[in-house]
Coordinates of C-alpha atoms in Angstrom, one line a residue:
D17 CA 137.2 -48.9 3.5
Y18 CA 137.6 -52.7 3.8
G19 CA 136.3 -53.1 7.3
G20 CA 138.7 -50.9 9.3
D21 CA 137.9 -50.1 13.0
G22 CA 138.9 -46.4 12.7
V23 CA 141.3 -46.6 15.6
D24 CA 144.6 -44.7 15.5
Y25 CA 147.4 -47.2 16.3
S26 CA 150.3 -44.8 16.0
P27 CA 150.5 -44.0 19.8
H28 CA 151.4 -47.7 20.5
F29 CA 154.7 -47.1 18.7
L30 CA 155.8 -44.2 20.8
H31 CA 159.0 -45.4 22.6
S32 CA 160.6 -43.3 25.3
D33 CA 164.1 -44.7 24.9
D34 CA 166.3 -45.0 21.8
F35 CA 167.2 -48.3 20.3
P36 CA 170.9 -49.3 20.1
S37 CA 170.6 -50.5 16.4
F38 CA 168.5 -50.3 13.4
D39 CA 167.5 -54.0 13.6
A40 CA 166.5 -53.7 17.2
A41 CA 164.1 -50.8 16.3
V42 CA 162.6 -52.7 13.4
T43 CA 162.2 -55.9 15.4
W44 CA 160.4 -54.0 18.2
A45 CA 158.1 -52.3 15.8
K46 CA 157.1 -55.6 14.1
E47 CA 156.5 -57.3 17.4
T48 CA 154.4 -54.4 18.6
A49 CA 152.3 -54.6 15.4
I50 CA 151.8 -58.3 15.7
R51 CA 150.5 -57.8 19.3
H52 CA 147.8 -55.5 17.9
G53 CA 146.8 -57.7 15.0
F54 CA 148.6 -56.4 11.9
L55 CA 151.9 -56.9 10.2
L56 CA 154.6 -54.4 9.2
V57 CA 157.1 -54.7 6.3
I58 CA 160.0 -52.5 5.2
A59 CA 158.6 -50.4 2.3
S60 CA 161.5 -48.1 1.4
Y61 CA 164.7 -46.6 2.7
A62 CA 165.4 -42.9 2.9
P63 CA 169.2 -42.3 3.2
Q64 CA 170.2 -38.9 4.4
R65 CA 173.1 -36.8 3.0
D66 CA 175.2 -37.4 6.1
G67 CA 175.0 -41.2 5.7
R68 CA 172.2 -41.9 8.2
R69 CA 169.9 -44.7 7.3
D70 CA 166.1 -44.1 7.7
C71 CA 163.4 -46.4 6.5
Y72 CA 159.6 -46.6 6.4
L73 CA 157.6 -49.5 7.8
R74 CA 154.2 -49.9 6.3
C75 CA 151.3 -52.3 6.7
D76 CA 151.6 -55.4 4.6
L77 CA 148.3 -54.6 3.0
R78 CA 149.6 -51.2 1.7
V79 CA 149.6 -52.0 -2.1
P80 CA 146.5 -50.3 -3.5
K81 CA 143.9 -52.6 -5.0
S82 CA 143.3 -51.5 -8.6
P83 CA 139.9 -52.2 -10.2
R84 CA 139.8 -54.9 -12.8
D85 CA 139.9 -53.9 -16.4
F86 CA 137.1 -55.8 -18.1
S87 CA 138.0 -54.4 -21.5
G88 CA 141.1 -56.5 -21.8
A89 CA 141.4 -60.2 -22.0
V90 CA 144.4 -60.5 -19.7
R91 CA 143.7 -61.8 -16.3
L92 CA 145.1 -59.7 -13.4
N93 CA 147.4 -61.2 -10.9
T94 CA 145.0 -62.5 -8.2
K95 CA 147.9 -63.2 -5.7
R96 CA 148.0 -59.6 -4.6
K97 CA 146.3 -58.9 -1.3
G98 CA 146.9 -55.2 -0.9
V99 CA 143.9 -52.9 -0.1
G100 CA 145.7 -49.6 0.0
C101 CA 146.3 -49.3 3.8
K102 CA 148.0 -46.0 4.6
F103 CA 149.5 -47.0 8.0
V104 CA 153.1 -46.0 8.2
I105 CA 155.9 -45.4 10.7
K106 CA 159.5 -44.3 10.3
V107 CA 162.6 -45.7 11.8
A108 CA 165.2 -42.9 11.9
E109 CA 168.7 -42.4 13.3
R110 CA 169.7 -39.5 15.6
K111 CA 171.9 -36.8 14.0
D112 CA 174.5 -37.5 16.6
R113 CA 174.4 -41.2 15.8
S114 CA 173.6 -42.0 19.4
G115 CA 170.7 -44.4 18.5
F116 CA 167.5 -45.0 16.5
F117 CA 164.0 -43.8 17.3
I118 CA 160.5 -44.4 15.8
A119 CA 158.6 -41.4 14.4
V120 CA 154.8 -41.9 13.9
K121 CA 152.2 -40.2 11.8
A122 CA 148.7 -39.6 13.1
R123 CA 145.3 -39.3 11.4
E124 CA 144.9 -41.4 8.3
H125 CA 148.5 -42.7 8.4
G126 CA 147.8 -44.3 11.9
K127 CA 144.6 -46.1 10.9
H128 CA 143.9 -49.3 9.0
N129 CA 141.2 -49.6 6.4
H130 CA 140.9 -53.4 6.8
E131 CA 140.1 -55.9 9.5
L132 CA 143.0 -57.0 11.7
V133 CA 144.5 -60.5 11.9
V134 CA 142.2 -62.9 13.6
Y135 CA 143.8 -66.2 12.7
S136 CA 147.6 -66.5 12.8
E137 CA 147.8 -69.3 10.1
G138 CA 148.8 -68.1 6.7
H139 CA 150.8 -65.0 7.9
R140 CA 154.5 -65.4 7.4
Q141 CA 155.6 -63.2 10.3
I142 CA 153.2 -64.9 12.8
S143 CA 153.2 -68.5 11.6
G144 CA 156.0 -70.6 10.3
L145 CA 158.5 -73.3 11.3
S146 CA 161.2 -72.6 13.8
P147 CA 164.6 -74.4 13.5
E148 CA 163.4 -76.9 16.1
S149 CA 160.2 -77.5 14.1
K150 CA 162.2 -78.0 10.9
Q151 CA 164.4 -80.5 12.6
L152 CA 161.3 -82.5 13.7
V153 CA 159.9 -82.4 10.2
R154 CA 163.2 -83.7 8.8
E155 CA 163.3 -86.6 11.3
M156 CA 159.7 -87.6 10.8
S157 CA 160.0 -87.3 7.0
D158 CA 163.0 -89.7 7.1
A159 CA 160.8 -92.1 9.1
Q160 CA 158.2 -92.0 6.3
T161 CA 155.6 -90.2 8.4
K162 CA 152.7 -88.7 6.6
P163 CA 152.4 -84.9 6.5
A164 CA 149.1 -84.9 8.4
Q165 CA 150.7 -86.7 11.3
I166 CA 153.7 -84.4 11.2
V167 CA 151.3 -81.4 11.5
V168 CA 149.7 -82.9 14.6
A169 CA 153.1 -83.5 16.2
L170 CA 154.1 -79.9 15.5
Q171 CA 150.9 -78.5 16.9
Q172 CA 151.4 -80.4 20.1
K173 CA 155.1 -79.7 20.6
F174 CA 155.4 -76.2 19.0
P175 CA 152.0 -74.5 19.2
V176 CA 153.6 -71.0 19.1
D177 CA 154.7 -71.6 15.5
N178 CA 151.1 -72.0 14.3
P179 CA 152.2 -74.7 11.8
T180 CA 150.0 -75.8 8.9
V181 CA 150.2 -78.6 6.5
R182 CA 151.4 -76.2 3.8
H183 CA 154.5 -75.4 5.9
V184 CA 155.2 -79.1 6.1
Y185 CA 154.8 -79.6 2.4
N186 CA 157.0 -76.6 1.5
Y187 CA 159.8 -77.7 3.9
R188 CA 159.7 -81.3 2.7
D189 CA 160.1 -80.0 -0.9
K190 CA 163.1 -77.9 0.2
I191 CA 164.7 -81.0 1.8
R192 CA 164.1 -82.9 -1.4
R193 CA 165.8 -80.2 -3.5
E194 CA 168.7 -80.0 -1.1
R195 CA 169.3 -83.7 -1.4
L196 CA 169.2 -83.6 -5.2
D197 CA 172.4 -81.4 -5.1
G198 CA 171.8 -80.2 -8.6
R199 CA 171.1 -83.6 -10.1
N200 CA 168.2 -84.1 -12.5
P201 CA 165.6 -86.8 -11.7
A202 CA 167.3 -89.5 -13.8
Q203 CA 170.7 -88.7 -12.2
Q204 CA 169.1 -88.8 -8.8
V205 CA 167.6 -92.3 -9.4
L206 CA 170.9 -93.7 -10.5
H207 CA 172.6 -92.0 -7.5
E208 CA 170.1 -93.6 -5.1
V209 CA 170.5 -97.0 -6.8
V210 CA 174.3 -96.9 -6.4
Q211 CA 174.3 -95.6 -2.9
R212 CA 171.9 -98.3 -1.7
G213 CA 173.7 -101.1 -3.3
Y214 CA 171.1 -102.1 -5.9
V215 CA 171.9 -104.4 -8.9
Y216 CA 171.0 -102.3 -11.9
W217 CA 171.2 -102.1 -15.7
T218 CA 170.4 -99.2 -18.0
A219 CA 170.2 -98.6 -21.7
T220 CA 170.4 -95.2 -23.5
D221 CA 169.2 -94.0 -26.9
M222 CA 171.2 -92.0 -29.5
D223 CA 170.8 -88.8 -27.5
G224 CA 172.2 -90.3 -24.3
C225 CA 168.8 -90.4 -22.5
I226 CA 167.9 -93.4 -20.4
C227 CA 165.2 -95.5 -22.3
Q228 CA 165.5 -98.7 -20.1
L229 CA 166.2 -99.1 -16.4
F230 CA 166.2 -102.3 -14.3
C231 CA 167.2 -102.5 -10.7
A232 CA 166.8 -105.0 -7.9
H233 CA 167.8 -105.1 -4.2
P234 CA 170.4 -107.8 -3.2
T235 CA 168.0 -109.2 -0.5
S236 CA 165.3 -109.6 -3.1
L237 CA 167.7 -111.5 -5.4
Q238 CA 168.5 -113.9 -2.5
L239 CA 164.8 -114.5 -2.0
F240 CA 164.4 -115.1 -5.7
R241 CA 167.3 -117.7 -5.7
T242 CA 165.5 -119.5 -2.8
W243 CA 162.0 -119.5 -4.4
P244 CA 162.4 -119.1 -8.2
Y245 CA 159.3 -121.2 -9.1
V246 CA 156.6 -118.6 -9.6
V247 CA 157.3 -115.2 -11.1
G248 CA 154.7 -112.5 -12.0
M249 CA 155.0 -109.2 -13.8
D250 CA 152.6 -106.3 -13.7
S251 CA 153.0 -103.0 -15.4
T252 CA 151.4 -99.6 -14.8
Y253 CA 151.1 -97.9 -18.1
K254 CA 151.9 -94.1 -18.5
T255 CA 151.4 -93.2 -14.8
N256 CA 154.5 -90.9 -14.7
R257 CA 155.4 -87.7 -16.3
Y258 CA 157.7 -89.5 -18.8
N259 CA 154.9 -91.9 -20.0
M260 CA 157.3 -94.9 -19.4
P261 CA 155.6 -98.1 -18.2
L262 CA 156.8 -99.3 -14.8
V263 CA 157.1 -103.1 -14.5
E264 CA 157.1 -104.8 -11.2
I265 CA 158.6 -108.3 -11.0
I266 CA 157.1 -110.3 -8.1
G267 CA 157.9 -113.7 -6.7
V268 CA 155.8 -116.0 -4.5
T269 CA 157.0 -118.0 -1.5
P270 CA 155.6 -121.5 -0.5
C271 CA 153.5 -119.8 2.1
N272 CA 151.7 -117.8 -0.6
N273 CA 153.4 -114.5 0.3
N274 CA 154.5 -112.1 -2.4
F275 CA 157.9 -110.4 -2.5
L276 CA 159.3 -107.8 -4.9
I277 CA 162.2 -109.2 -7.0
G278 CA 162.9 -106.0 -9.0
Y279 CA 161.3 -103.3 -11.1
A280 CA 162.0 -101.7 -14.5
L281 CA 161.1 -98.6 -16.5
L282 CA 160.5 -99.4 -20.1
Q283 CA 160.5 -97.2 -23.2
N284 CA 157.4 -99.0 -24.4
E285 CA 155.6 -102.3 -23.9
S286 CA 157.0 -104.0 -26.9
S287 CA 158.5 -107.5 -26.8
E288 CA 162.0 -106.0 -27.3
S289 CA 161.7 -103.8 -24.2
Y290 CA 160.6 -106.8 -22.1

């Protein structure tokens, strides 16, 4: 027992009318479970000989929690959250194919051996981003808004979704991978440089890998042509996964304001690279 209340929840799933489809029955069962503080997942299907499709819905904490084996040196998978809950219901189809109904089991199969959901955050069936929330995340991300500020906007506009900062990070990563369109990081950099009209130059090694990259925005070059008197260069050494120094080339206006002329990724900090 992991803190169960000993209440039989199976009577809450007794439905007087049949459901017109299998999906309608499963959706109703999951929504009923959420209202009572637990989640249901499809555990297994039980097809009949006559082609009818039945399935079992179990508590999402159904996987038994096995004791840790201290004799071995292999660390067990700690991502598993199952505690061996035995709650189960069955969605079955009538023999005459007239509809679907829910069959319940009482006693130990109607109870939970764990505490019910108190906070909605972190449960995929209860919390998540709706299509409207995802569109807002996409628009605010394009506007260079920080994830913490995006979460505040989502909580104010879509409180039913129970959004968290992890939802925002995950969807922003999905957007990034969609925009890559199968390109690797180097190809994506060159793609962005070309699309945005940058002036660029690259050099490759014997294997065809980029070892030098320089790029500058046309507006920055116009500023440099206007004020070419003071130029500064600063490099950040090995601060990226490729251990390539990033050099920033900076100009100065007569009003003592700095502007970025261009930047370059170098293979090393030798005089040949510069």
